[in-house]
Amino acid sequence: MKSKMPWVVAAIVLAYAAYVGMVLIFYQPSVDNMSWEDRQAYNQRKLAELQLGLSAEHIHQLMGSADFSEAKFSQGKALTILFYRTHQTKSDGITTRDECTPLLFSDDKLIGWGQDTYQQYLTATVDQPVEADAGLTASH
């Protein structure tokens, strides 16, 4: 009487190989689930693909969630700055703004990135959005 054990083992190995193959073909890893080292390297590569005028939503799909963000209104436009980790300065396990590259958006369109861009954001004057001014006068 022959044993069925070799066939059972072969079936399990083939099923496992098929499962691994399906995962390799269809699995899309999330940027937000990467280790900080992998995400840092990924962000460095993706910065080279950026183009002025890209939407904030497109950047979010491309690079995942930002590590930090800031926003304000200046000269009637919404300015948003998103920080993505791109380089390590200290081995302390904490991501800080000085380890990130800032991306500057005006009305949700990319208008620049890099440290000089952040300085432009910091020096931009702050004012009220037009919609907020209209809402305040209408309610009084």
PDB file of C-alpha atoms in Angstrom:
ATOM      1  CA  MET A   1       0.000   0.000   0.000  1.00  0.00           C
ATOM      2  CA  LYS A   2       1.439   3.304  -1.070  1.00  0.00           C
ATOM      3  CA  SER A   3       1.395   6.293   1.258  1.00  0.00           C
ATOM      4  CA  LYS A   4      -0.454   9.468   0.248  1.00  0.00           C
ATOM      5  CA  MET A   5       1.927  11.601   2.283  1.00  0.00           C
ATOM      6  CA  PRO A   6       4.171  12.667  -0.663  1.00  0.00           C
ATOM      7  CA  TRP A   7       1.094  13.871  -2.576  1.00  0.00           C
ATOM      8  CA  VAL A   8      -0.189  15.797   0.435  1.00  0.00           C
ATOM      9  CA  VAL A   9       3.203  17.466   0.957  1.00  0.00           C
ATOM     10  CA  ALA A  10       3.463  18.279  -2.760  1.00  0.00           C
ATOM     11  CA  ALA A  11      -0.049  19.797  -2.735  1.00  0.00           C
ATOM     12  CA  ILE A  12       0.817  21.953   0.299  1.00  0.00           C
ATOM     13  CA  VAL A  13       4.076  23.149  -1.297  1.00  0.00           C
ATOM     14  CA  LEU A  14       2.297  23.998  -4.556  1.00  0.00           C
ATOM     15  CA  ALA A  15      -0.510  25.844  -2.727  1.00  0.00           C
ATOM     16  CA  TYR A  16       2.058  27.817  -0.729  1.00  0.00           C
ATOM     17  CA  ALA A  17       4.029  28.685  -3.879  1.00  0.00           C
ATOM     18  CA  ALA A  18       0.818  29.858  -5.574  1.00  0.00           C
ATOM     19  CA  TYR A  19      -0.049  32.020  -2.551  1.00  0.00           C
ATOM     20  CA  VAL A  20       3.422  33.610  -2.489  1.00  0.00           C
ATOM     21  CA  GLY A  21       3.217  34.246  -6.225  1.00  0.00           C
ATOM     22  CA  MET A  22      -0.171  35.960  -5.878  1.00  0.00           C
ATOM     23  CA  VAL A  23       1.126  38.166  -3.057  1.00  0.00           C
ATOM     24  CA  LEU A  24       4.176  39.180  -5.083  1.00  0.00           C
ATOM     25  CA  ILE A  25       2.029  40.037  -8.109  1.00  0.00           C
ATOM     26  CA  PHE A  26      -0.892  41.820  -6.458  1.00  0.00           C
ATOM     27  CA  TYR A  27       0.311  43.246  -3.122  1.00  0.00           C
ATOM     28  CA  GLN A  28       0.868  47.016  -3.145  1.00  0.00           C
ATOM     29  CA  PRO A  29       2.790  48.083  -0.026  1.00  0.00           C
ATOM     30  CA  SER A  30       1.649  51.288   1.649  1.00  0.00           C
ATOM     31  CA  VAL A  31       4.177  54.085   1.976  1.00  0.00           C
ATOM     32  CA  ASP A  32       2.798  54.823   5.438  1.00  0.00           C
ATOM     33  CA  ASN A  33       3.666  51.284   6.607  1.00  0.00           C
ATOM     34  CA  MET A  34       7.352  51.432   5.635  1.00  0.00           C
ATOM     35  CA  SER A  35      10.133  51.595   8.203  1.00  0.00           C
ATOM     36  CA  TRP A  36      11.604  55.081   8.551  1.00  0.00           C
ATOM     37  CA  GLU A  37      14.772  54.033   6.685  1.00  0.00           C
ATOM     38  CA  ASP A  38      12.801  52.637   3.740  1.00  0.00           C
ATOM     39  CA  ARG A  39      10.436  55.599   3.698  1.00  0.00           C
ATOM     40  CA  GLN A  40      13.338  58.048   3.780  1.00  0.00           C
ATOM     41  CA  ALA A  41      14.966  56.374   0.765  1.00  0.00           C
ATOM     42  CA  TYR A  42      11.580  56.166  -0.989  1.00  0.00           C
ATOM     43  CA  ASN A  43      10.919  59.886  -0.412  1.00  0.00           C
ATOM     44  CA  GLN A  44      14.354  60.802  -1.775  1.00  0.00           C
ATOM     45  CA  ARG A  45      13.588  58.903  -4.993  1.00  0.00           C
ATOM     46  CA  LYS A  46      10.082  60.403  -5.303  1.00  0.00           C
ATOM     47  CA  LEU A  47      11.346  63.988  -4.853  1.00  0.00           C
ATOM     48  CA  ALA A  48      13.204  63.588  -8.139  1.00  0.00           C
ATOM     49  CA  GLU A  49       9.864  62.880  -9.870  1.00  0.00           C
ATOM     50  CA  LEU A  50       8.051  65.981  -8.585  1.00  0.00           C
ATOM     51  CA  GLN A  51       6.845  68.668 -10.971  1.00  0.00           C
ATOM     52  CA  LEU A  52       5.546  72.110 -10.186  1.00  0.00           C
ATOM     53  CA  GLY A  53       1.765  72.327 -10.365  1.00  0.00           C
ATOM     54  CA  LEU A  54       1.043  68.831  -9.018  1.00  0.00           C
ATOM     55  CA  SER A  55      -1.939  68.722  -6.671  1.00  0.00           C
ATOM     56  CA  ALA A  56      -1.575  68.045  -2.955  1.00  0.00           C
ATOM     57  CA  GLU A  57      -3.760  64.943  -3.438  1.00  0.00           C
ATOM     58  CA  HIS A  58      -1.379  63.638  -6.130  1.00  0.00           C
ATOM     59  CA  ILE A  59       1.588  64.173  -3.797  1.00  0.00           C
ATOM     60  CA  HIS A  60      -0.266  62.353  -0.998  1.00  0.00           C
ATOM     61  CA  GLN A  61      -0.917  59.388  -3.308  1.00  0.00           C
ATOM     62  CA  LEU A  62       2.717  59.415  -4.444  1.00  0.00           C
ATOM     63  CA  MET A  63       4.460  59.945  -1.111  1.00  0.00           C
ATOM     64  CA  GLY A  64       1.904  59.043   1.574  1.00  0.00           C
ATOM     65  CA  SER A  65       1.138  61.103   4.644  1.00  0.00           C
ATOM     66  CA  ALA A  66       3.466  63.967   5.500  1.00  0.00           C
ATOM     67  CA  ASP A  67       5.494  63.832   8.697  1.00  0.00           C
ATOM     68  CA  PHE A  68       4.558  67.435   9.564  1.00  0.00           C
ATOM     69  CA  SER A  69       2.391  70.146   8.056  1.00  0.00           C
ATOM     70  CA  GLU A  70       1.746  73.874   8.432  1.00  0.00           C
ATOM     71  CA  ALA A  71      -0.746  76.182   6.727  1.00  0.00           C
ATOM     72  CA  LYS A  72      -1.743  79.841   6.519  1.00  0.00           C
ATOM     73  CA  PHE A  73      -3.430  82.369   4.248  1.00  0.00           C
ATOM     74  CA  SER A  74      -1.251  84.928   2.524  1.00  0.00           C
ATOM     75  CA  GLN A  75      -2.269  87.461  -0.117  1.00  0.00           C
ATOM     76  CA  GLY A  76      -5.628  85.728  -0.558  1.00  0.00           C
ATOM     77  CA  LYS A  77      -4.135  82.263  -1.175  1.00  0.00           C
ATOM     78  CA  ALA A  78      -4.009  79.196   1.036  1.00  0.00           C
ATOM     79  CA  LEU A  79      -0.384  78.224   1.635  1.00  0.00           C
ATOM     80  CA  THR A  80       0.343  74.729   2.912  1.00  0.00           C
ATOM     81  CA  ILE A  81       3.712  73.237   3.654  1.00  0.00           C
ATOM     82  CA  LEU A  82       4.155  69.474   3.995  1.00  0.00           C
ATOM     83  CA  PHE A  83       7.331  67.965   5.411  1.00  0.00           C
ATOM     84  CA  TYR A  84       8.573  64.560   4.200  1.00  0.00           C
ATOM     85  CA  ARG A  85      11.497  62.815   5.869  1.00  0.00           C
ATOM     86  CA  THR A  86      14.438  62.583   3.464  1.00  0.00           C
ATOM     87  CA  HIS A  87      17.634  62.534   5.553  1.00  0.00           C
ATOM     88  CA  GLN A  88      18.813  61.608   9.032  1.00  0.00           C
ATOM     89  CA  THR A  89      20.648  64.079  11.257  1.00  0.00           C
ATOM     90  CA  LYS A  90      20.594  62.212  14.605  1.00  0.00           C
ATOM     91  CA  SER A  91      20.139  58.535  15.432  1.00  0.00           C
ATOM     92  CA  ASP A  92      17.512  59.173  18.084  1.00  0.00           C
ATOM     93  CA  GLY A  93      14.523  57.453  16.456  1.00  0.00           C
ATOM     94  CA  ILE A  94      12.562  60.722  16.275  1.00  0.00           C
ATOM     95  CA  THR A  95      11.756  62.497  13.016  1.00  0.00           C
ATOM     96  CA  THR A  96      12.256  66.253  13.215  1.00  0.00           C
ATOM     97  CA  ARG A  97      11.630  69.035  10.688  1.00  0.00           C
ATOM     98  CA  ASP A  98      15.363  69.408  10.006  1.00  0.00           C
ATOM     99  CA  GLU A  99      15.341  65.789   8.721  1.00  0.00           C
ATOM    100  CA  CYS A 100      12.570  66.577   6.239  1.00  0.00           C
ATOM    101  CA  THR A 101      12.228  68.277   2.882  1.00  0.00           C
ATOM    102  CA  PRO A 102       9.403  70.851   2.839  1.00  0.00           C
ATOM    103  CA  LEU A 103       6.941  70.976  -0.072  1.00  0.00           C
ATOM    104  CA  LEU A 104       5.054  74.269  -0.534  1.00  0.00           C
ATOM    105  CA  PHE A 105       1.539  74.422  -1.988  1.00  0.00           C
ATOM    106  CA  SER A 106      -0.488  77.448  -2.989  1.00  0.00           C
ATOM    107  CA  ASP A 107      -4.201  76.687  -3.281  1.00  0.00           C
ATOM    108  CA  ASP A 108      -3.331  72.941  -3.302  1.00  0.00           C
ATOM    109  CA  LYS A 109      -0.826  73.203  -6.192  1.00  0.00           C
ATOM    110  CA  LEU A 110       2.872  72.466  -5.667  1.00  0.00           C
ATOM    111  CA  ILE A 111       4.856  75.683  -6.116  1.00  0.00           C
ATOM    112  CA  GLY A 112       8.230  74.659  -4.687  1.00  0.00           C
ATOM    113  CA  TRP A 113      10.224  72.431  -2.359  1.00  0.00           C
ATOM    114  CA  GLY A 114      13.455  72.590  -0.375  1.00  0.00           C
ATOM    115  CA  GLN A 115      14.819  74.727   2.450  1.00  0.00           C
ATOM    116  CA  ASP A 116      14.679  78.021   0.493  1.00  0.00           C
ATOM    117  CA  THR A 117      10.991  77.362  -0.142  1.00  0.00           C
ATOM    118  CA  TYR A 118      10.355  76.947   3.583  1.00  0.00           C
ATOM    119  CA  GLN A 119      11.979  80.317   4.231  1.00  0.00           C
ATOM    120  CA  GLN A 120       9.620  81.884   1.677  1.00  0.00           C
ATOM    121  CA  TYR A 121       6.687  80.315   3.510  1.00  0.00           C
ATOM    122  CA  LEU A 122       7.905  81.609   6.870  1.00  0.00           C
ATOM    123  CA  THR A 123       8.270  85.183   5.592  1.00  0.00           C
ATOM    124  CA  ALA A 124       4.885  85.284   3.808  1.00  0.00           C
ATOM    125  CA  THR A 125       2.431  87.623   5.503  1.00  0.00           C
ATOM    126  CA  VAL A 126      -0.625  86.128   7.174  1.00  0.00           C
ATOM    127  CA  ASP A 127      -4.118  87.381   6.352  1.00  0.00           C
ATOM    128  CA  GLN A 128      -7.708  86.198   6.572  1.00  0.00           C
ATOM    129  CA  PRO A 129      -9.257  84.091   3.816  1.00  0.00           C
ATOM    130  CA  VAL A 130     -11.796  85.966   1.698  1.00  0.00           C
ATOM    131  CA  GLU A 131     -14.570  83.496   2.637  1.00  0.00           C
ATOM    132  CA  ALA A 132     -14.026  84.062   6.365  1.00  0.00           C
ATOM    133  CA  ASP A 133     -14.240  87.865   5.935  1.00  0.00           C
ATOM    134  CA  ALA A 134     -17.508  87.548   3.998  1.00  0.00           C
ATOM    135  CA  GLY A 135     -18.979  85.207   6.623  1.00  0.00           C
ATOM    136  CA  LEU A 136     -18.119  87.577   9.448  1.00  0.00           C
ATOM    137  CA  THR A 137     -19.764  90.619   7.841  1.00  0.00           C
ATOM    138  CA  ALA A 138     -22.846  88.670   6.838  1.00  0.00           C
ATOM    139  CA  SER A 139     -23.502  87.444  10.373  1.00  0.00           C
ATOM    140  CA  HIS A 140     -23.247  90.905  12.021  1.00  0.00           C
TER     141      HIS A 140
END
